[in-house]
């Protein structure tokens, strides 16, 4: 698994990598059934690089889900929240922000799925 910091560092190169035409039959192909999930976004995350990464995925039409734990964001005016808000307006349907809610993040997926049964 790639570390969040490494992913964000690579974010500066993402527009160049995603904009480069591919050779062969993949040149006109569109990615199918692809969903990118960015996890662990908090106030210390570099907002400029996050914007670059989100813009690159939006240009290619790839949906991105940003998982955000609302607890560390005591000030609603943080730069990262402004970036996420502006990207939500710019690319509706491609970028979504999902808050982590209470104790649900501590349960494994099988337990969470069968808890209501």
GROMACS .gro file of N, CA and C in nm:
model
  351
    1UNK      N    1   0.085  -0.117   0.000
    1UNK     CA    2   0.000   0.000   0.000
    1UNK      C    3   0.089   0.123   0.000
    2UNK      N    4   0.050   0.222  -0.076
    2UNK     CA    5   0.127   0.345  -0.086
    2UNK      C    6   0.089   0.439   0.029
    3UNK      N    7   0.186   0.503   0.086
    3UNK     CA    8   0.161   0.595   0.197
    3UNK      C    9   0.097   0.724   0.144
    4UNK      N   10   0.016   0.785   0.225
    4UNK     CA   11  -0.056   0.906   0.186
    4UNK      C   12   0.041   1.017   0.147
    5UNK      N   13   0.145   1.034   0.225
    5UNK     CA   14   0.243   1.140   0.198
    5UNK      C   15   0.311   1.117   0.063
    6UNK      N   16   0.346   0.991   0.035
    6UNK     CA   17   0.409   0.959  -0.093
    6UNK      C   18   0.313   0.990  -0.207
    7UNK      N   19   0.187   0.954  -0.190
    7UNK     CA   20   0.087   0.980  -0.293
    7UNK      C   21   0.075   1.129  -0.320
    8UNK      N   22   0.073   1.209  -0.214
    8UNK     CA   23   0.062   1.353  -0.233
    8UNK      C   24   0.188   1.413  -0.295
    9UNK      N   25   0.304   1.357  -0.263
    9UNK     CA   26   0.427   1.405  -0.326
    9UNK      C   27   0.425   1.377  -0.475
   10UNK      N   28   0.372   1.261  -0.511
   10UNK     CA   29   0.362   1.226  -0.653
   10UNK      C   30   0.256   1.309  -0.722
   11UNK      N   31   0.170   1.375  -0.644
   11UNK     CA   32   0.062   1.453  -0.701
   11UNK      C   33   0.109   1.563  -0.794
   12UNK      N   34   0.229   1.614  -0.772
   12UNK     CA   35   0.279   1.718  -0.861
   12UNK      C   36   0.309   1.662  -0.999
   13UNK      N   37   0.337   1.533  -1.008
   13UNK     CA   38   0.365   1.471  -1.138
   13UNK      C   39   0.240   1.410  -1.200
   14UNK      N   40   0.132   1.400  -1.126
   14UNK     CA   41   0.010   1.334  -1.177
   14UNK      C   42  -0.043   1.397  -1.305
   15UNK      N   43  -0.050   1.531  -1.316
   15UNK     CA   44  -0.101   1.587  -1.442
   15UNK      C   45  -0.016   1.548  -1.563
   16UNK      N   46   0.115   1.542  -1.544
   16UNK     CA   47   0.202   1.503  -1.655
   16UNK      C   48   0.184   1.356  -1.693
   17UNK      N   49   0.172   1.272  -1.593
   17UNK     CA   50   0.155   1.128  -1.618
   17UNK      C   51   0.020   1.101  -1.683
   18UNK      N   52  -0.086   1.163  -1.631
   18UNK     CA   53  -0.219   1.138  -1.684
   18UNK      C   54  -0.241   1.202  -1.820
   19UNK      N   55  -0.167   1.309  -1.852
   19UNK     CA   56  -0.185   1.377  -1.979
   19UNK      C   57  -0.105   1.313  -2.092
   20UNK      N   58  -0.006   1.230  -2.059
   20UNK     CA   59   0.079   1.167  -2.160
   20UNK      C   60   0.000   1.063  -2.237
   21UNK      N   61  -0.001   1.071  -2.371
   21UNK     CA   62  -0.073   0.971  -2.449
   21UNK      C   63  -0.007   0.834  -2.438
   22UNK      N   64  -0.088   0.733  -2.430
   22UNK     CA   65  -0.037   0.596  -2.422
   22UNK      C   66  -0.025   0.538  -2.561
   23UNK      N   67   0.068   0.450  -2.581
   23UNK     CA   68   0.085   0.387  -2.711
   23UNK      C   69  -0.007   0.268  -2.731
   24UNK      N   70  -0.016   0.224  -2.854
   24UNK     CA   71  -0.093   0.103  -2.885
   24UNK      C   72  -0.242   0.122  -2.876
   25UNK      N   73  -0.312   0.013  -2.846
   25UNK     CA   74  -0.458   0.015  -2.844
   25UNK      C   75  -0.514   0.087  -2.723
   26UNK      N   76  -0.432   0.113  -2.622
   26UNK     CA   77  -0.480   0.179  -2.501
   26UNK      C   78  -0.493   0.330  -2.519
   27UNK      N   79  -0.449   0.383  -2.634
   27UNK     CA   80  -0.449   0.528  -2.652
   27UNK      C   81  -0.589   0.587  -2.644
   28UNK      N   82  -0.690   0.521  -2.701
   28UNK     CA   83  -0.824   0.574  -2.698
   28UNK      C   84  -0.912   0.512  -2.592
   29UNK      N   85  -0.856   0.425  -2.513
   29UNK     CA   86  -0.935   0.353  -2.413
   29UNK      C   87  -0.968   0.443  -2.295
   30UNK      N   88  -1.084   0.422  -2.238
   30UNK     CA   89  -1.124   0.494  -2.118
   30UNK      C   90  -1.123   0.397  -2.002
   31UNK      N   91  -1.083   0.444  -1.888
   31UNK     CA   92  -1.080   0.358  -1.770
   31UNK      C   93  -1.223   0.321  -1.731
   32UNK      N   94  -1.247   0.196  -1.708
   32UNK     CA   95  -1.379   0.148  -1.670
   32UNK      C   96  -1.376   0.099  -1.526
   33UNK      N   97  -1.483   0.124  -1.453
   33UNK     CA   98  -1.496   0.076  -1.315
   33UNK      C   99  -1.378   0.115  -1.228
   34UNK      N  100  -1.340   0.239  -1.236
   34UNK     CA  101  -1.227   0.289  -1.157
   34UNK      C  102  -1.279   0.392  -1.058
   35UNK      N  103  -1.241   0.374  -0.932
   35UNK     CA  104  -1.276   0.471  -0.829
   35UNK      C  105  -1.154   0.489  -0.740
   36UNK      N  106  -1.113   0.613  -0.726
   36UNK     CA  107  -0.998   0.646  -0.643
   36UNK      C  108  -1.050   0.692  -0.508
   37UNK      N  109  -0.989   0.641  -0.400
   37UNK     CA  110  -1.027   0.681  -0.265
   37UNK      C  111  -0.905   0.743  -0.197
   38UNK      N  112  -0.918   0.867  -0.155
   38UNK     CA  113  -0.813   0.934  -0.078
   38UNK      C  114  -0.854   0.929   0.068
   39UNK      N  115  -0.772   0.866   0.149
   39UNK     CA  116  -0.803   0.846   0.290
   39UNK      C  117  -0.704   0.922   0.376
   40UNK      N  118  -0.746   0.958   0.495
   40UNK     CA  119  -0.655   1.021   0.590
   40UNK      C  120  -0.632   1.168   0.567
   41UNK      N  121  -0.724   1.236   0.501
   41UNK     CA  122  -0.708   1.379   0.481
   41UNK      C  123  -0.735   1.451   0.613
   42UNK      N  124  -0.642   1.536   0.652
   42UNK     CA  125  -0.656   1.612   0.777
   42UNK      C  126  -0.597   1.752   0.756
   43UNK      N  127  -0.604   1.840   0.854
   43UNK     CA  128  -0.555   1.977   0.835
   43UNK      C  129  -0.407   1.987   0.797
   44UNK      N  130  -0.327   1.884   0.827
   44UNK     CA  131  -0.184   1.891   0.792
   44UNK      C  132  -0.157   1.849   0.648
   45UNK      N  133  -0.258   1.800   0.577
   45UNK     CA  134  -0.241   1.759   0.437
   45UNK      C  135  -0.215   1.882   0.351
   46UNK      N  136  -0.120   1.871   0.260
   46UNK     CA  137  -0.086   1.982   0.171
   46UNK      C  138  -0.203   2.009   0.077
   47UNK      N  139  -0.268   2.123   0.094
   47UNK     CA  140  -0.388   2.154   0.016
   47UNK      C  141  -0.356   2.180  -0.131
   48UNK      N  142  -0.240   2.237  -0.161
   48UNK     CA  143  -0.204   2.267  -0.299
   48UNK      C  144  -0.185   2.137  -0.379
   49UNK      N  145  -0.116   2.042  -0.321
   49UNK     CA  146  -0.094   1.914  -0.391
   49UNK      C  147  -0.223   1.833  -0.400
   50UNK      N  148  -0.307   1.844  -0.298
   50UNK     CA  149  -0.436   1.776  -0.304
   50UNK      C  150  -0.518   1.832  -0.419
   51UNK      N  151  -0.515   1.964  -0.439
   51UNK     CA  152  -0.587   2.028  -0.549
   51UNK      C  153  -0.535   1.979  -0.684
   52UNK      N  154  -0.403   1.966  -0.696
   52UNK     CA  155  -0.343   1.919  -0.822
   52UNK      C  156  -0.390   1.778  -0.853
   53UNK      N  157  -0.388   1.691  -0.752
   53UNK     CA  158  -0.428   1.552  -0.772
   53UNK      C  159  -0.576   1.544  -0.809
   54UNK      N  160  -0.662   1.615  -0.737
   54UNK     CA  161  -0.805   1.613  -0.766
   54UNK      C  162  -0.835   1.667  -0.905
   55UNK      N  163  -0.767   1.774  -0.945
   55UNK     CA  164  -0.788   1.831  -1.078
   55UNK      C  165  -0.745   1.734  -1.187
   56UNK      N  166  -0.633   1.664  -1.166
   56UNK     CA  167  -0.586   1.569  -1.266
   56UNK      C  168  -0.685   1.455  -1.285
   57UNK      N  169  -0.738   1.402  -1.177
   57UNK     CA  170  -0.837   1.294  -1.189
   57UNK      C  171  -0.966   1.346  -1.253
   58UNK      N  172  -1.008   1.466  -1.218
   58UNK     CA  173  -1.131   1.523  -1.275
   58UNK      C  174  -1.117   1.545  -1.425
   59UNK      N  175  -1.000   1.591  -1.471
   59UNK     CA  176  -0.978   1.610  -1.614
   59UNK      C  177  -0.992   1.480  -1.691
   60UNK      N  178  -0.952   1.370  -1.630
   60UNK     CA  179  -0.961   1.239  -1.695
   60UNK      C  180  -1.096   1.172  -1.672
   61UNK      N  181  -1.183   1.236  -1.595
   61UNK     CA  182  -1.316   1.180  -1.572
   61UNK      C  183  -1.320   1.066  -1.473
   62UNK      N  184  -1.218   1.057  -1.387
   62UNK     CA  185  -1.213   0.951  -1.287
   62UNK      C  186  -1.275   1.000  -1.156
   63UNK      N  187  -1.373   0.928  -1.103
   63UNK     CA  188  -1.434   0.970  -0.977
   63UNK      C  189  -1.339   0.951  -0.860
   64UNK      N  190  -1.343   1.044  -0.766
   64UNK     CA  191  -1.257   1.041  -0.648
   64UNK      C  192  -1.344   1.058  -0.524
   65UNK      N  193  -1.322   0.971  -0.427
   65UNK     CA  194  -1.388   0.983  -0.298
   65UNK      C  195  -1.283   1.023  -0.195
   66UNK      N  196  -1.309   1.132  -0.123
   66UNK     CA  197  -1.217   1.180  -0.020
   66UNK      C  198  -1.277   1.146   0.116
   67UNK      N  199  -1.209   1.058   0.191
   67UNK     CA  200  -1.254   1.024   0.325
   67UNK      C  201  -1.193   1.122   0.423
   68UNK      N  202  -1.278   1.193   0.496
   68UNK     CA  203  -1.232   1.298   0.586
   68UNK      C  204  -1.287   1.272   0.725
   69UNK      N  205  -1.197   1.273   0.822
   69UNK     CA  206  -1.238   1.264   0.962
   69UNK      C  207  -1.266   1.406   1.009
   70UNK      N  208  -1.392   1.441   1.038
   70UNK     CA  209  -1.424   1.580   1.072
   70UNK      C  210  -1.370   1.627   1.207
   71UNK      N  211  -1.331   1.535   1.295
   71UNK     CA  212  -1.286   1.573   1.430
   71UNK      C  213  -1.167   1.669   1.431
   72UNK      N  214  -1.060   1.646   1.351
   72UNK     CA  215  -0.945   1.738   1.358
   72UNK      C  216  -0.973   1.877   1.303
   73UNK      N  217  -1.080   1.893   1.227
   73UNK     CA  218  -1.109   2.022   1.166
   73UNK      C  219  -1.190   2.108   1.262
   74UNK      N  220  -1.122   2.172   1.356
   74UNK     CA  221  -1.193   2.258   1.452
   74UNK      C  222  -1.231   2.390   1.387
   75UNK      N  223  -1.151   2.436   1.290
   75UNK     CA  224  -1.179   2.561   1.220
   75UNK      C  225  -1.233   2.528   1.082
   76UNK      N  226  -1.360   2.563   1.052
   76UNK     CA  227  -1.416   2.529   0.921
   76UNK      C  228  -1.353   2.606   0.806
   77UNK      N  229  -1.268   2.702   0.833
   77UNK     CA  230  -1.206   2.780   0.728
   77UNK      C  231  -1.069   2.730   0.685
   78UNK      N  232  -1.036   2.606   0.713
   78UNK     CA  233  -0.904   2.555   0.675
   78UNK      C  234  -0.890   2.550   0.523
   79UNK      N  235  -0.768   2.560   0.477
   79UNK     CA  236  -0.740   2.563   0.333
   79UNK      C  237  -0.781   2.433   0.265
   80UNK      N  238  -0.762   2.320   0.332
   80UNK     CA  239  -0.798   2.192   0.272
   80UNK      C  240  -0.949   2.184   0.249
   81UNK      N  241  -1.028   2.230   0.345
   81UNK     CA  242  -1.174   2.229   0.328
   81UNK      C  243  -1.215   2.321   0.214
   82UNK      N  244  -1.146   2.433   0.198
   82UNK     CA  245  -1.176   2.524   0.087
   82UNK      C  246  -1.146   2.457  -0.047
   83UNK      N  247  -1.034   2.384  -0.054
   83UNK     CA  248  -0.998   2.313  -0.176
   83UNK      C  249  -1.104   2.207  -0.209
   84UNK      N  250  -1.141   2.129  -0.108
   84UNK     CA  251  -1.241   2.025  -0.131
   84UNK      C  252  -1.375   2.085  -0.175
   85UNK      N  253  -1.415   2.195  -0.110
   85UNK     CA  254  -1.541   2.261  -0.145
   85UNK      C  255  -1.541   2.314  -0.287
   86UNK      N  256  -1.431   2.376  -0.329
   86UNK     CA  257  -1.425   2.430  -0.465
   86UNK      C  258  -1.422   2.319  -0.569
   87UNK      N  259  -1.356   2.207  -0.537
   87UNK     CA  260  -1.353   2.095  -0.633
   87UNK      C  261  -1.488   2.026  -0.643
   88UNK      N  262  -1.564   2.025  -0.533
   88UNK     CA  263  -1.700   1.969  -0.538
   88UNK      C  264  -1.787   2.049  -0.634
   89UNK      N  265  -1.771   2.181  -0.635
   89UNK     CA  266  -1.849   2.266  -0.724
   89UNK      C  267  -1.801   2.257  -0.868
   90UNK      N  268  -1.670   2.246  -0.888
   90UNK     CA  269  -1.613   2.239  -1.023
   90UNK      C  270  -1.642   2.109  -1.095
   91UNK      N  271  -1.640   1.999  -1.022
   91UNK     CA  272  -1.657   1.867  -1.084
   91UNK      C  273  -1.767   1.789  -1.014
   92UNK      N  274  -1.891   1.835  -1.025
   92UNK     CA  275  -1.999   1.762  -0.957
   92UNK      C  276  -2.014   1.621  -1.015
   93UNK      N  277  -2.030   1.525  -0.927
   93UNK     CA  278  -2.044   1.387  -0.970
   93UNK      C  279  -1.912   1.313  -0.980
   94UNK      N  280  -1.802   1.385  -0.989
   94UNK     CA  281  -1.672   1.318  -0.998
   94UNK      C  282  -1.598   1.318  -0.864
   95UNK      N  283  -1.622   1.420  -0.783
   95UNK     CA  284  -1.554   1.429  -0.655
   95UNK      C  285  -1.659   1.430  -0.544
   96UNK      N  286  -1.638   1.345  -0.446
   96UNK     CA  287  -1.729   1.344  -0.333
   96UNK      C  288  -1.648   1.337  -0.204
   97UNK      N  289  -1.700   1.403  -0.102
   97UNK     CA  290  -1.636   1.404   0.029
   97UNK      C  291  -1.723   1.323   0.122
   98UNK      N  292  -1.662   1.222   0.185
   98UNK     CA  293  -1.736   1.133   0.275
   98UNK      C  294  -1.676   1.146   0.415
   99UNK      N  295  -1.755   1.192   0.511
   99UNK     CA  296  -1.703   1.201   0.647
   99UNK      C  297  -1.705   1.065   0.716
  100UNK      N  298  -1.603   1.038   0.794
  100UNK     CA  299  -1.602   0.918   0.876
  100UNK      C  300  -1.691   0.944   0.996
  101UNK      N  301  -1.780   0.853   1.025
  101UNK     CA  302  -1.881   0.876   1.128
  101UNK      C  303  -1.856   0.785   1.248
  102UNK      N  304  -1.841   0.846   1.364
  102UNK     CA  305  -1.834   0.777   1.493
  102UNK      C  306  -1.755   0.648   1.494
  103UNK      N  307  -1.816   0.544   1.550
  103UNK     CA  308  -1.750   0.417   1.572
  103UNK      C  309  -1.746   0.327   1.448
  104UNK      N  310  -1.811   0.365   1.340
  104UNK     CA  311  -1.818   0.277   1.223
  104UNK      C  312  -1.681   0.250   1.162
  105UNK      N  313  -1.589   0.344   1.174
  105UNK     CA  314  -1.457   0.323   1.114
  105UNK      C  315  -1.374   0.220   1.190
  106UNK      N  316  -1.415   0.182   1.312
  106UNK     CA  317  -1.339   0.087   1.392
  106UNK      C  318  -1.381  -0.057   1.367
  107UNK      N  319  -1.493  -0.079   1.298
  107UNK     CA  320  -1.541  -0.214   1.272
  107UNK      C  321  -1.493  -0.263   1.136
  108UNK      N  322  -1.468  -0.391   1.128
  108UNK     CA  323  -1.429  -0.446   0.999
  108UNK      C  324  -1.552  -0.450   0.908
  109UNK      N  325  -1.534  -0.457   0.774
  109UNK     CA  326  -1.646  -0.450   0.680
  109UNK      C  327  -1.750  -0.560   0.700
  110UNK      N  328  -1.708  -0.682   0.735
  110UNK     CA  329  -1.804  -0.791   0.753
  110UNK      C  330  -1.893  -0.763   0.874
  111UNK      N  331  -1.833  -0.719   0.984
  111UNK     CA  332  -1.910  -0.688   1.104
  111UNK      C  333  -2.008  -0.573   1.076
  112UNK      N  334  -1.960  -0.469   1.007
  112UNK     CA  335  -2.044  -0.354   0.976
  112UNK      C  336  -2.161  -0.394   0.887
  113UNK      N  337  -2.138  -0.485   0.793
  113UNK     CA  338  -2.242  -0.526   0.699
  113UNK      C  339  -2.347  -0.615   0.763
  114UNK      N  340  -2.309  -0.692   0.864
  114UNK     CA  341  -2.405  -0.785   0.926
  114UNK      C  342  -2.462  -0.734   1.057
  115UNK      N  343  -2.418  -0.618   1.100
  115UNK     CA  344  -2.460  -0.567   1.231
  115UNK      C  345  -2.611  -0.545   1.238
  116UNK      N  346  -2.672  -0.503   1.128
  116UNK     CA  347  -2.815  -0.474   1.130
  116UNK      C  348  -2.902  -0.598   1.114
  117UNK      N  349  -2.843  -0.715   1.093
  117UNK     CA  350  -2.923  -0.836   1.073
  117UNK      C  351  -2.975  -0.893   1.202
   0.00000   0.00000   0.00000
